[in-house]
PDB file of C-alpha atoms in Angstrom:
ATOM      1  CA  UNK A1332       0.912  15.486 -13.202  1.00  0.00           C
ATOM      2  CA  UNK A1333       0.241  16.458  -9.744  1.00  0.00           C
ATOM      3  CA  UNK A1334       1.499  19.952  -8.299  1.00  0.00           C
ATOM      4  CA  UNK A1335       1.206  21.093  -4.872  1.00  0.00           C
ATOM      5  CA  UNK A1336       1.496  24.253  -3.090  1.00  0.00           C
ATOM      6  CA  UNK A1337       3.284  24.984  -0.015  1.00  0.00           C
ATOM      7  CA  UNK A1338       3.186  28.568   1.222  1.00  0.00           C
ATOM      8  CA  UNK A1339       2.875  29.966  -2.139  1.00  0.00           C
ATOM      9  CA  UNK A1340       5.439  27.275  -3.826  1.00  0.00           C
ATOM     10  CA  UNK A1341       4.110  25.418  -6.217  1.00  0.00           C
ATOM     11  CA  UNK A1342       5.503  21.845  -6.243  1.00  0.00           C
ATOM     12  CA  UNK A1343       5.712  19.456  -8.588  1.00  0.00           C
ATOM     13  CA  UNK A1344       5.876  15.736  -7.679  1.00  0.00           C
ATOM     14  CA  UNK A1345       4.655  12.162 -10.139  1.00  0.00           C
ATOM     15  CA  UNK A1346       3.470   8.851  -8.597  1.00  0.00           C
ATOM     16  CA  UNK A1347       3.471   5.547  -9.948  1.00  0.00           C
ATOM     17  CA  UNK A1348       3.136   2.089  -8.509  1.00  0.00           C
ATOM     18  CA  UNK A1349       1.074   0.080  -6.038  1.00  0.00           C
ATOM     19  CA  UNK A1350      -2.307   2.462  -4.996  1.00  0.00           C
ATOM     20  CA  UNK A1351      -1.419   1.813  -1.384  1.00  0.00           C
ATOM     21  CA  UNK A1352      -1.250   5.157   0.459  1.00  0.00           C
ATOM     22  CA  UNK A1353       0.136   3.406   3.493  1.00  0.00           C
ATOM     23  CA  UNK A1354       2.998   1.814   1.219  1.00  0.00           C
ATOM     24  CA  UNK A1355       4.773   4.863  -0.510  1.00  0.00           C
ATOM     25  CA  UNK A1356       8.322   4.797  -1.266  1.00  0.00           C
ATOM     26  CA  UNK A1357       9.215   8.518  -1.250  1.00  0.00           C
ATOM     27  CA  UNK A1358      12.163  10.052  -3.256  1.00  0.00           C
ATOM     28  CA  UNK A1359      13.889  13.211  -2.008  1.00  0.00           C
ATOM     29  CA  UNK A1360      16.987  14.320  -4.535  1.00  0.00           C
ATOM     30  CA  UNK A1361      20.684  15.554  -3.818  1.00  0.00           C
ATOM     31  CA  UNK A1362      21.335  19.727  -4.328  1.00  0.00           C
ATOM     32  CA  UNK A1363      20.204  21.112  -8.235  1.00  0.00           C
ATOM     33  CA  UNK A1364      19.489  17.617  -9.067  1.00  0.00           C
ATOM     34  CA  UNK A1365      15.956  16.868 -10.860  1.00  0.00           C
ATOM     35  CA  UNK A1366      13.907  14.088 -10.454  1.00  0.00           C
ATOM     36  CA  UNK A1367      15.653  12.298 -13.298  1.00  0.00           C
ATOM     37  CA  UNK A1368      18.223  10.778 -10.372  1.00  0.00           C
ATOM     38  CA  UNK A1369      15.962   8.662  -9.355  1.00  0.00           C
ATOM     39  CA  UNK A1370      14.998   7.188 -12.515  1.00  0.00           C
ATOM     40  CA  UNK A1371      16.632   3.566 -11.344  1.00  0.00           C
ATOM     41  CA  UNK A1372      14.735   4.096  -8.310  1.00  0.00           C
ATOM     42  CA  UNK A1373      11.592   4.520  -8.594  1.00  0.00           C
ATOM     43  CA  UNK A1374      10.771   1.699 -11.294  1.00  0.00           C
ATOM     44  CA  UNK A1375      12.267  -1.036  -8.959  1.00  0.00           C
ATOM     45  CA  UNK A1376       9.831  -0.129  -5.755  1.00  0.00           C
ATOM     46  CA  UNK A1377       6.674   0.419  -8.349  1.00  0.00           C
ATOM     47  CA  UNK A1378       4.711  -3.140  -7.569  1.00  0.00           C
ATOM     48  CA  UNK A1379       3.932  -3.502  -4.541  1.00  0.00           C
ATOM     49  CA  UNK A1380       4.433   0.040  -3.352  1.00  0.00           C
ATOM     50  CA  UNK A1381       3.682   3.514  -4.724  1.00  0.00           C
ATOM     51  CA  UNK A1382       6.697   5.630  -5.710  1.00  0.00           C
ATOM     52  CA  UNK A1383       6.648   9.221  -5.074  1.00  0.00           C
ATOM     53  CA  UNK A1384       9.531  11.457  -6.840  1.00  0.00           C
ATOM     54  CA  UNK A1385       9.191  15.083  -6.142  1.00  0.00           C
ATOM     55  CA  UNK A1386      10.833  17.796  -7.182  1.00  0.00           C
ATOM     56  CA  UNK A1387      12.860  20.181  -4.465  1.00  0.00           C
ATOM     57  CA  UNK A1388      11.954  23.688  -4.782  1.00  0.00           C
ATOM     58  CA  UNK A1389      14.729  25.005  -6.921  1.00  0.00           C
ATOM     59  CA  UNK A1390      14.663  22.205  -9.035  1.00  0.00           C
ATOM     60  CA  UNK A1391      12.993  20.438 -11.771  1.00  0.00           C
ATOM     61  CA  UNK A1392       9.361  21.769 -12.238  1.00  0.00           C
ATOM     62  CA  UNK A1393       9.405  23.222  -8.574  1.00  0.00           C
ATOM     63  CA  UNK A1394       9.213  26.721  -8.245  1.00  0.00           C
ATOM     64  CA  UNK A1395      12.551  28.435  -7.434  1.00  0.00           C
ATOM     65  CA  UNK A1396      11.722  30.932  -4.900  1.00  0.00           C
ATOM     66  CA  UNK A1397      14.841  33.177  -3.742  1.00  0.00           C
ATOM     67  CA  UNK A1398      17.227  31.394  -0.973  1.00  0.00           C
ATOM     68  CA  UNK A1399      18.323  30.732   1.100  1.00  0.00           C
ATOM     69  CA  UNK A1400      15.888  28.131   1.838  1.00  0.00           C
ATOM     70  CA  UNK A1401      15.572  26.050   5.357  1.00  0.00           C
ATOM     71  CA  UNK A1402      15.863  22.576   6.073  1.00  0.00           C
ATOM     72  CA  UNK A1403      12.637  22.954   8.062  1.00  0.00           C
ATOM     73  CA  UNK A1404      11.106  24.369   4.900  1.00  0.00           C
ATOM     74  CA  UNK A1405      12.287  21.879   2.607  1.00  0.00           C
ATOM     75  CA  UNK A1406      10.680  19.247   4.995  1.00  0.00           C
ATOM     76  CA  UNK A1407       7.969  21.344   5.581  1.00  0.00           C
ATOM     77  CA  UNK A1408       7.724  20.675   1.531  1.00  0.00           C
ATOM     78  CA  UNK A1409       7.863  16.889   1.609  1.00  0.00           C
ATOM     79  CA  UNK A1410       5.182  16.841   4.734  1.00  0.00           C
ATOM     80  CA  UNK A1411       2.954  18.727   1.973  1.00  0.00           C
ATOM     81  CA  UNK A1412       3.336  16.775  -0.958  1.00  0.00           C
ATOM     82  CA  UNK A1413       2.853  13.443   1.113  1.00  0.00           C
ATOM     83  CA  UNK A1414      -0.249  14.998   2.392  1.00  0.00           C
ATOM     84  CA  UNK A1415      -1.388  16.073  -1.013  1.00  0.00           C
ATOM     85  CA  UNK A1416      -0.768  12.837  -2.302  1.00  0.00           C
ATOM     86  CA  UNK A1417      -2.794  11.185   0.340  1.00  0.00           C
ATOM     87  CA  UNK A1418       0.238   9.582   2.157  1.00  0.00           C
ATOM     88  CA  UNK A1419       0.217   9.722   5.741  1.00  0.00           C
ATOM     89  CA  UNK A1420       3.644   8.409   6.313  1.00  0.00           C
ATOM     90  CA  UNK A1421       6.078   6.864   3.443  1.00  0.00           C
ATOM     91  CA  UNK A1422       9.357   4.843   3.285  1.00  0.00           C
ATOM     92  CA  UNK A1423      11.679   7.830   2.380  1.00  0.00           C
ATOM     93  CA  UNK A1424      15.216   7.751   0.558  1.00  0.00           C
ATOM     94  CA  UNK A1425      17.103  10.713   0.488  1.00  0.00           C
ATOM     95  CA  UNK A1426      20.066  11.567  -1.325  1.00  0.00           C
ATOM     96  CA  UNK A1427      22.896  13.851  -0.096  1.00  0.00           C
ATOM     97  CA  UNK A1428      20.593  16.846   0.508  1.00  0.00           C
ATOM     98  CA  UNK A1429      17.685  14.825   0.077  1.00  0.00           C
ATOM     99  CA  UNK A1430      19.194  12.599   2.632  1.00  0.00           C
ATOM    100  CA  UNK A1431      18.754  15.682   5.373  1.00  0.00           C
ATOM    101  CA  UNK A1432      15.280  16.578   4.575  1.00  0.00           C
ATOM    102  CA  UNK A1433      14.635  12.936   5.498  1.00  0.00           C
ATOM    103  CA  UNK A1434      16.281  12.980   8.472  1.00  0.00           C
ATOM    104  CA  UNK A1435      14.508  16.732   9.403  1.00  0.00           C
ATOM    105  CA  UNK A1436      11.022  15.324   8.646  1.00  0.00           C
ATOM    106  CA  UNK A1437      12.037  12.290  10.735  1.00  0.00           C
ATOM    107  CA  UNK A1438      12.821  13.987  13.509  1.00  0.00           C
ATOM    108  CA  UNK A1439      10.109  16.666  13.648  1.00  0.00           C
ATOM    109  CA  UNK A1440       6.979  14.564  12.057  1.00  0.00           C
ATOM    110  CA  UNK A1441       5.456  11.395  12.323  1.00  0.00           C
ATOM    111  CA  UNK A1442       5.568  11.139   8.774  1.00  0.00           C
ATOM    112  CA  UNK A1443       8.313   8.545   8.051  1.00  0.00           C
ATOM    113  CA  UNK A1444       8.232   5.027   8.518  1.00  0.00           C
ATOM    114  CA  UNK A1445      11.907   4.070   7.332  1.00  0.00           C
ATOM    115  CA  UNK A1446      14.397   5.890   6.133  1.00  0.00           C
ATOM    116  CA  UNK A1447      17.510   4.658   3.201  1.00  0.00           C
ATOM    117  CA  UNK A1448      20.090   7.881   3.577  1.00  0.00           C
ATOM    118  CA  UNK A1449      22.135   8.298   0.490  1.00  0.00           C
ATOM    119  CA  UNK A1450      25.582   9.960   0.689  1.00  0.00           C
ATOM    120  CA  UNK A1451      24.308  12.154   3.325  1.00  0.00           C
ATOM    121  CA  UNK A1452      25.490  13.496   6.933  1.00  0.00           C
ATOM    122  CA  UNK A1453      24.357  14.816  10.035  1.00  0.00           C
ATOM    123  CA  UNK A1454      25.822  18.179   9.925  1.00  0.00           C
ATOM    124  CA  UNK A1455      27.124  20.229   6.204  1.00  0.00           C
ATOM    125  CA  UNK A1456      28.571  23.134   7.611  1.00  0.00           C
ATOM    126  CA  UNK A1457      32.342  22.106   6.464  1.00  0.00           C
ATOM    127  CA  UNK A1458      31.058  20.248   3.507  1.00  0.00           C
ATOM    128  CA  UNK A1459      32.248  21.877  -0.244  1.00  0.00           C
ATOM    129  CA  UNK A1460      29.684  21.175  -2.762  1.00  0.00           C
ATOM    130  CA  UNK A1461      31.035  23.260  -5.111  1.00  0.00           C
ATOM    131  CA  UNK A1462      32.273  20.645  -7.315  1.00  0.00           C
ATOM    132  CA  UNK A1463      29.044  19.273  -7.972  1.00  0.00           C
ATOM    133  CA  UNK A1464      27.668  22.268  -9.397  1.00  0.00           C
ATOM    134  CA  UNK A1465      27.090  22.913 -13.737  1.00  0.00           C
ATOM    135  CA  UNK A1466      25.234  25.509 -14.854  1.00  0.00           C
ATOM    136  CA  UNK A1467      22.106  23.745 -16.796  1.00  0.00           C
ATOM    137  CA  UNK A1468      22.815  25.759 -20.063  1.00  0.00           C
ATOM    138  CA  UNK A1469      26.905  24.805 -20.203  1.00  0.00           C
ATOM    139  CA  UNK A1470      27.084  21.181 -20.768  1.00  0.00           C
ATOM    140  CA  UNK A1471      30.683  21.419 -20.083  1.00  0.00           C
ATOM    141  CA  UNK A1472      30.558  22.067 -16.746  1.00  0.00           C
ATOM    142  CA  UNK A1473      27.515  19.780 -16.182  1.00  0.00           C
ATOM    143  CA  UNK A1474      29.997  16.884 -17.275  1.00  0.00           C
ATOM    144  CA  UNK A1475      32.621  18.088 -15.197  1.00  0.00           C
ATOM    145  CA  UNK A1476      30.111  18.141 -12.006  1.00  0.00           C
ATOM    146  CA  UNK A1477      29.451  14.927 -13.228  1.00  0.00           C
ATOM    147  CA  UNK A1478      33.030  13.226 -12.544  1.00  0.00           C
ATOM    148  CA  UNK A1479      33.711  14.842  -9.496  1.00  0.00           C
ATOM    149  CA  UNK A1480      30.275  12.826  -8.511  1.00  0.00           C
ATOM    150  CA  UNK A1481      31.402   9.162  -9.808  1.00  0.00           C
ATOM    151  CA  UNK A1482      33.976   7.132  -9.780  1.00  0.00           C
ATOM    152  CA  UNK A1483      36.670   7.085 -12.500  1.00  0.00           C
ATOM    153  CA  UNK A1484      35.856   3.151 -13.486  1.00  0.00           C
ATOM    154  CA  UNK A1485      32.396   4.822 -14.165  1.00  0.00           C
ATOM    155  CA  UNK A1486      33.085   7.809 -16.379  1.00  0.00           C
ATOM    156  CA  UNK A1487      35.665   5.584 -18.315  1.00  0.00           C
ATOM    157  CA  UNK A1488      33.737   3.023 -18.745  1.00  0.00           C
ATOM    158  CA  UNK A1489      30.003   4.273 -19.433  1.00  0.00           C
ATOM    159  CA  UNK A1490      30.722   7.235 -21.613  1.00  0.00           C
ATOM    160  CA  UNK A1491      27.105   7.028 -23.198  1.00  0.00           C
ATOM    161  CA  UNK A1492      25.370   7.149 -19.936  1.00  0.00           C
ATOM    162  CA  UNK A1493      27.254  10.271 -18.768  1.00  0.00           C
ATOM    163  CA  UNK A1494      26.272  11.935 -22.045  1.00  0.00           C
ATOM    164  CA  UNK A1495      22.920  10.894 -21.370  1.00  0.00           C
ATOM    165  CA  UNK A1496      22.921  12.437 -17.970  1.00  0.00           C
ATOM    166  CA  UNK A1497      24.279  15.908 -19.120  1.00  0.00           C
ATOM    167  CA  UNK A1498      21.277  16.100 -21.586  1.00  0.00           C
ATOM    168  CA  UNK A1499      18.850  15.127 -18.313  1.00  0.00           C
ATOM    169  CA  UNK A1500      20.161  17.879 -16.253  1.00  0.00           C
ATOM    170  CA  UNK A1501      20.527  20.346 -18.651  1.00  0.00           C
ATOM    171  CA  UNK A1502      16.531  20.049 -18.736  1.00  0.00           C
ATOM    172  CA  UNK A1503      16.243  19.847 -15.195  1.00  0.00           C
ATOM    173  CA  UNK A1504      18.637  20.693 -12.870  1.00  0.00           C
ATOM    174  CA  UNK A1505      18.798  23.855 -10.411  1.00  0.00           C
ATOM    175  CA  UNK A1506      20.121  27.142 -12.036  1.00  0.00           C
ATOM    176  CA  UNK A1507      22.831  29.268  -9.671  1.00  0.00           C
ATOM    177  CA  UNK A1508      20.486  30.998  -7.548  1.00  0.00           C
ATOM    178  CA  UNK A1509      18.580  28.035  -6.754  1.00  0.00           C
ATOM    179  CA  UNK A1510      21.325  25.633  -6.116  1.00  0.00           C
ATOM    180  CA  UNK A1511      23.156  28.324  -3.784  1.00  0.00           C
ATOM    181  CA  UNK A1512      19.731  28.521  -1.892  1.00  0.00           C
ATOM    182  CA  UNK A1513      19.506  24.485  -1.496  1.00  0.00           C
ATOM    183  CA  UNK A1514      22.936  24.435  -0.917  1.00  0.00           C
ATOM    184  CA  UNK A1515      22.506  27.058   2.196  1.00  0.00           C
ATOM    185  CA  UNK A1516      20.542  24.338   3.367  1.00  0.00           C
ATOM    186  CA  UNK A1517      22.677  21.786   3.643  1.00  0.00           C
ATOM    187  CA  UNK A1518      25.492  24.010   5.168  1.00  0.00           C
ATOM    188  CA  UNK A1519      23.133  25.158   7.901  1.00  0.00           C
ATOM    189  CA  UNK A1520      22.054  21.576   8.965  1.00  0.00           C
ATOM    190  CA  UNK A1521      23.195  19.679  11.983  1.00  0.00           C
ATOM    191  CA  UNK A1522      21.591  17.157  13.697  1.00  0.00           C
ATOM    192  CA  UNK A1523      24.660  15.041  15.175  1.00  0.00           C
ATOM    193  CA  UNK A1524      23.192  15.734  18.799  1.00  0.00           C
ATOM    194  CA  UNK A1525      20.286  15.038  18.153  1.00  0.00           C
ATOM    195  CA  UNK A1526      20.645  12.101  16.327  1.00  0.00           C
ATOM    196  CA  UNK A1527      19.158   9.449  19.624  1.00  0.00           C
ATOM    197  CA  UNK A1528      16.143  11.166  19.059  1.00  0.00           C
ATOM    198  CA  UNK A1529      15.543   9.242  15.119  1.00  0.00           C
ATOM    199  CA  UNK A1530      13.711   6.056  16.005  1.00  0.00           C
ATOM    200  CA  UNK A1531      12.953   4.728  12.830  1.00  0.00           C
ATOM    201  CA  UNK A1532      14.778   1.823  10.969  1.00  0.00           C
ATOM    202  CA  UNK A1533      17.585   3.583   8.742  1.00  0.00           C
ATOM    203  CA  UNK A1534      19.988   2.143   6.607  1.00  0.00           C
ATOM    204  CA  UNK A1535      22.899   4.459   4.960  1.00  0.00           C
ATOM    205  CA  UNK A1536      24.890   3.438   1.840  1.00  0.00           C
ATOM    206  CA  UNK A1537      27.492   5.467   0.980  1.00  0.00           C
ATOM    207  CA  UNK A1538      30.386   5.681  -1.829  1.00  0.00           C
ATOM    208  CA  UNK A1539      33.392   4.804  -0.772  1.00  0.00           C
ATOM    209  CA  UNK A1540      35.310   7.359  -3.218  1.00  0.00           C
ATOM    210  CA  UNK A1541      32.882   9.725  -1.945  1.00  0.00           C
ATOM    211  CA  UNK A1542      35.084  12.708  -2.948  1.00  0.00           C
ATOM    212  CA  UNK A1543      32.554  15.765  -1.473  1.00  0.00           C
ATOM    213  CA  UNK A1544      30.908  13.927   1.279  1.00  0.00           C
ATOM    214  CA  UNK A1545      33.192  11.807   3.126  1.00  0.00           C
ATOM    215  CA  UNK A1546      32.071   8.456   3.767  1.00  0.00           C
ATOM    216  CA  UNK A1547      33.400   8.995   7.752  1.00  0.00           C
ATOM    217  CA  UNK A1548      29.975  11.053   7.666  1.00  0.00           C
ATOM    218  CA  UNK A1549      27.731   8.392   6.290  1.00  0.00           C
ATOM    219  CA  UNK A1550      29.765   6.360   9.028  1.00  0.00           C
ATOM    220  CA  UNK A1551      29.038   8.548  12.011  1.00  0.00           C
ATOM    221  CA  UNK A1552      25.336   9.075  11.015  1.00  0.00           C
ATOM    222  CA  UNK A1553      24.637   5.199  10.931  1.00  0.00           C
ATOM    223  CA  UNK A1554      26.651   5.271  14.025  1.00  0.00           C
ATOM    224  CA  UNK A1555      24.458   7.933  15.744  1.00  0.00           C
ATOM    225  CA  UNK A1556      20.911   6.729  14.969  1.00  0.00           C
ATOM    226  CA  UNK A1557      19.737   3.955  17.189  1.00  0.00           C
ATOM    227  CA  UNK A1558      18.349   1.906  14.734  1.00  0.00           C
ATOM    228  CA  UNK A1559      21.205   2.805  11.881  1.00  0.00           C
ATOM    229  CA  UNK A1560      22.588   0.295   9.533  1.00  0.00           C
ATOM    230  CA  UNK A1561      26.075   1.397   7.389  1.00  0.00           C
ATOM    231  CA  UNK A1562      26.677   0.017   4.190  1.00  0.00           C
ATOM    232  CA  UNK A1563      29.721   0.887   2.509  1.00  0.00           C
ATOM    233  CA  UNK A1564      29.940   0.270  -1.076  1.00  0.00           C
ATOM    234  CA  UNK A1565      33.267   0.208  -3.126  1.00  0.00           C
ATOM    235  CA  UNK A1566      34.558   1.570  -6.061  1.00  0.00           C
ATOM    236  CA  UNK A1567      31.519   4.165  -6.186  1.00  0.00           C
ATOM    237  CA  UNK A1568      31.481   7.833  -5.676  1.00  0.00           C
ATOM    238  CA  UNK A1569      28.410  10.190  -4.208  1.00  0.00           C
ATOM    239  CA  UNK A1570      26.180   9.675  -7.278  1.00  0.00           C
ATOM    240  CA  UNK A1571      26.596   5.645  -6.076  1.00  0.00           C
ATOM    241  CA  UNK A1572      22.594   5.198  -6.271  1.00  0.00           C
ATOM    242  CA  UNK A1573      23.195   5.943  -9.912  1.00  0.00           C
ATOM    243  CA  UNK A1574      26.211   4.482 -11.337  1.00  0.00           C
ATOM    244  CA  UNK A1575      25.191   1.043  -9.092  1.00  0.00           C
ATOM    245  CA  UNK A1576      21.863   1.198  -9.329  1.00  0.00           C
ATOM    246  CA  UNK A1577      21.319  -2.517  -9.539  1.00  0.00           C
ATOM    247  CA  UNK A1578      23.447  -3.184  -5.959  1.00  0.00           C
ATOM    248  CA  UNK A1579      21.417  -0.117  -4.407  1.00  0.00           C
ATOM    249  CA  UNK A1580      17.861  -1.206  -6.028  1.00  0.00           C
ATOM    250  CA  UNK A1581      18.697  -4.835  -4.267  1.00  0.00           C
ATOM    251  CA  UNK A1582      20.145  -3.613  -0.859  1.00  0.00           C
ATOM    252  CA  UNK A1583      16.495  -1.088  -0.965  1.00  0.00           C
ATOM    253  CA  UNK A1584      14.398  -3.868  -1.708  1.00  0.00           C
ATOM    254  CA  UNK A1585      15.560  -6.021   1.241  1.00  0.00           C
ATOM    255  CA  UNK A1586      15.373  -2.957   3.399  1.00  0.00           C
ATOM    256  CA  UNK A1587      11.970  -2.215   2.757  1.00  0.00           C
ATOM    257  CA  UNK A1588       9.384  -4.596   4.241  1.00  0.00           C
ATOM    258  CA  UNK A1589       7.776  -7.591   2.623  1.00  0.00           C
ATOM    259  CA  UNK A1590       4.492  -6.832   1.304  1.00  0.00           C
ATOM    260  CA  UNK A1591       3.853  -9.649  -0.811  1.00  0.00           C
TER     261      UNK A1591
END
């Protein structure tokens, strides 16, 4: 699988889909998550385009350098893999932290055509995301992480799946270290001024029961970008591209433009 290098970092990102460069859906995950998140993802936008999932430095089968690390550096990261994987501009959904490296490369590249902002904000300094962190070898507290990400109707209803996910980040996810160091990232970032300045078509769909990052931020940031489209969904938490995949795969889909 493919592997990248910025500034020393290796970087590990997969492709599937469509062999249209100029068509690449790009995925860019939450803080400690691996790629596994966007499992749901990437299979519905293979066809027609190419899905990219990459791994954040910190996470997955990135290297974790010591933090903090930069939101310019962690978009600095996505401008690399895209260029390593040929792309010279993609479709790119973010989630949460992923969700502010999109908006970053956005406004300092010409490397995004669209952008689909997932639980995300303008500006983290005030957010706590200490309830979304488990420590990779403590399945405990990766299920406990877990809840405070999802809705209750989820975790009472889909027991299996959240079992499933513990075993996915255990494998994958961000140790301390690394997750503080994304995490600096996200507390450092604000772009609420700035916001006029983010041209491209956006839509954000947020959680409602959103219990780290308020859905009044997903609100404001569709608000604040010119061409911003809010869509509210109920009954889900932060982790809502997961535990409704189906309603997020459909409301991507008829985002993203027709290509057949």
């Amino acid at each position: 699988m493919p592997t990248t290098a910025n500034d020393g970092v290796d970087l590990y990102y997969e492709t599937t889909g469509g062999d249209r460069t100029d068509e690449t859906v790009a995925f860019v995950g939450d803080v400690g998550y691996g790629a596994w998140q966007w499992g749901w993802q990437h299979a519905a936008v293979a066809g027609p385009y190419r899905s990219l999932v990459a791994d954040l430095r910190g996470s997955g089968r990135s290297d974790a350098p010591p933090g903090p690390y930069s939101m310019a550096t962690l978009a600095d990261d996505l401008t690399t893999v895209l260029s390593d994987a040929g792309v010279r501009s993609a479709h790119v959904v973010g989630a949460g932290l992923g969700g502010m490296v999109a908006l970053a490369a956005a406004r300092n590249t010409a490397r995004v055509k669209s952008l689909v902002l997932v639980g995300t904000a303008a500006r983290g300094d005030d957010l706590t995301l200490d309830p979304l962190w488990g420590a990779p070898d403590d399945p405990a507290t990766l299920e406990d992480s877990l809840v405070a990400g999802l809705s209750g109707t989820f975790v009472d209803e889909r027991p299996a799946a959240l079992e499933q996910m513990v075993e996915w980040r255990a494998s994958e996810d961000a140790d301390r270290a690394a997750w503080d160091a994304q995490a600096a990232a996200v507390h450092d970032f604000d772009v609420s001024e700035e916001l006029y300045e983010i041209t491209e078509p956006a839509l954000v769909i947020h959680g409602r029961d959103d219990a780290v990052w308020p859905v009044e931020r997903g609100e404001r940031l569709a608000e604040g970008l010119p061409r911003g489209e809010f869509l509210g969904i109920d009954d889900a938490g932060h982790l809502v591209h997961i535990e409704v995949s189906k309603r997020v795969n459909d409301e991507l889909l008829g985002f993203l433009p027709d290509l057949e």
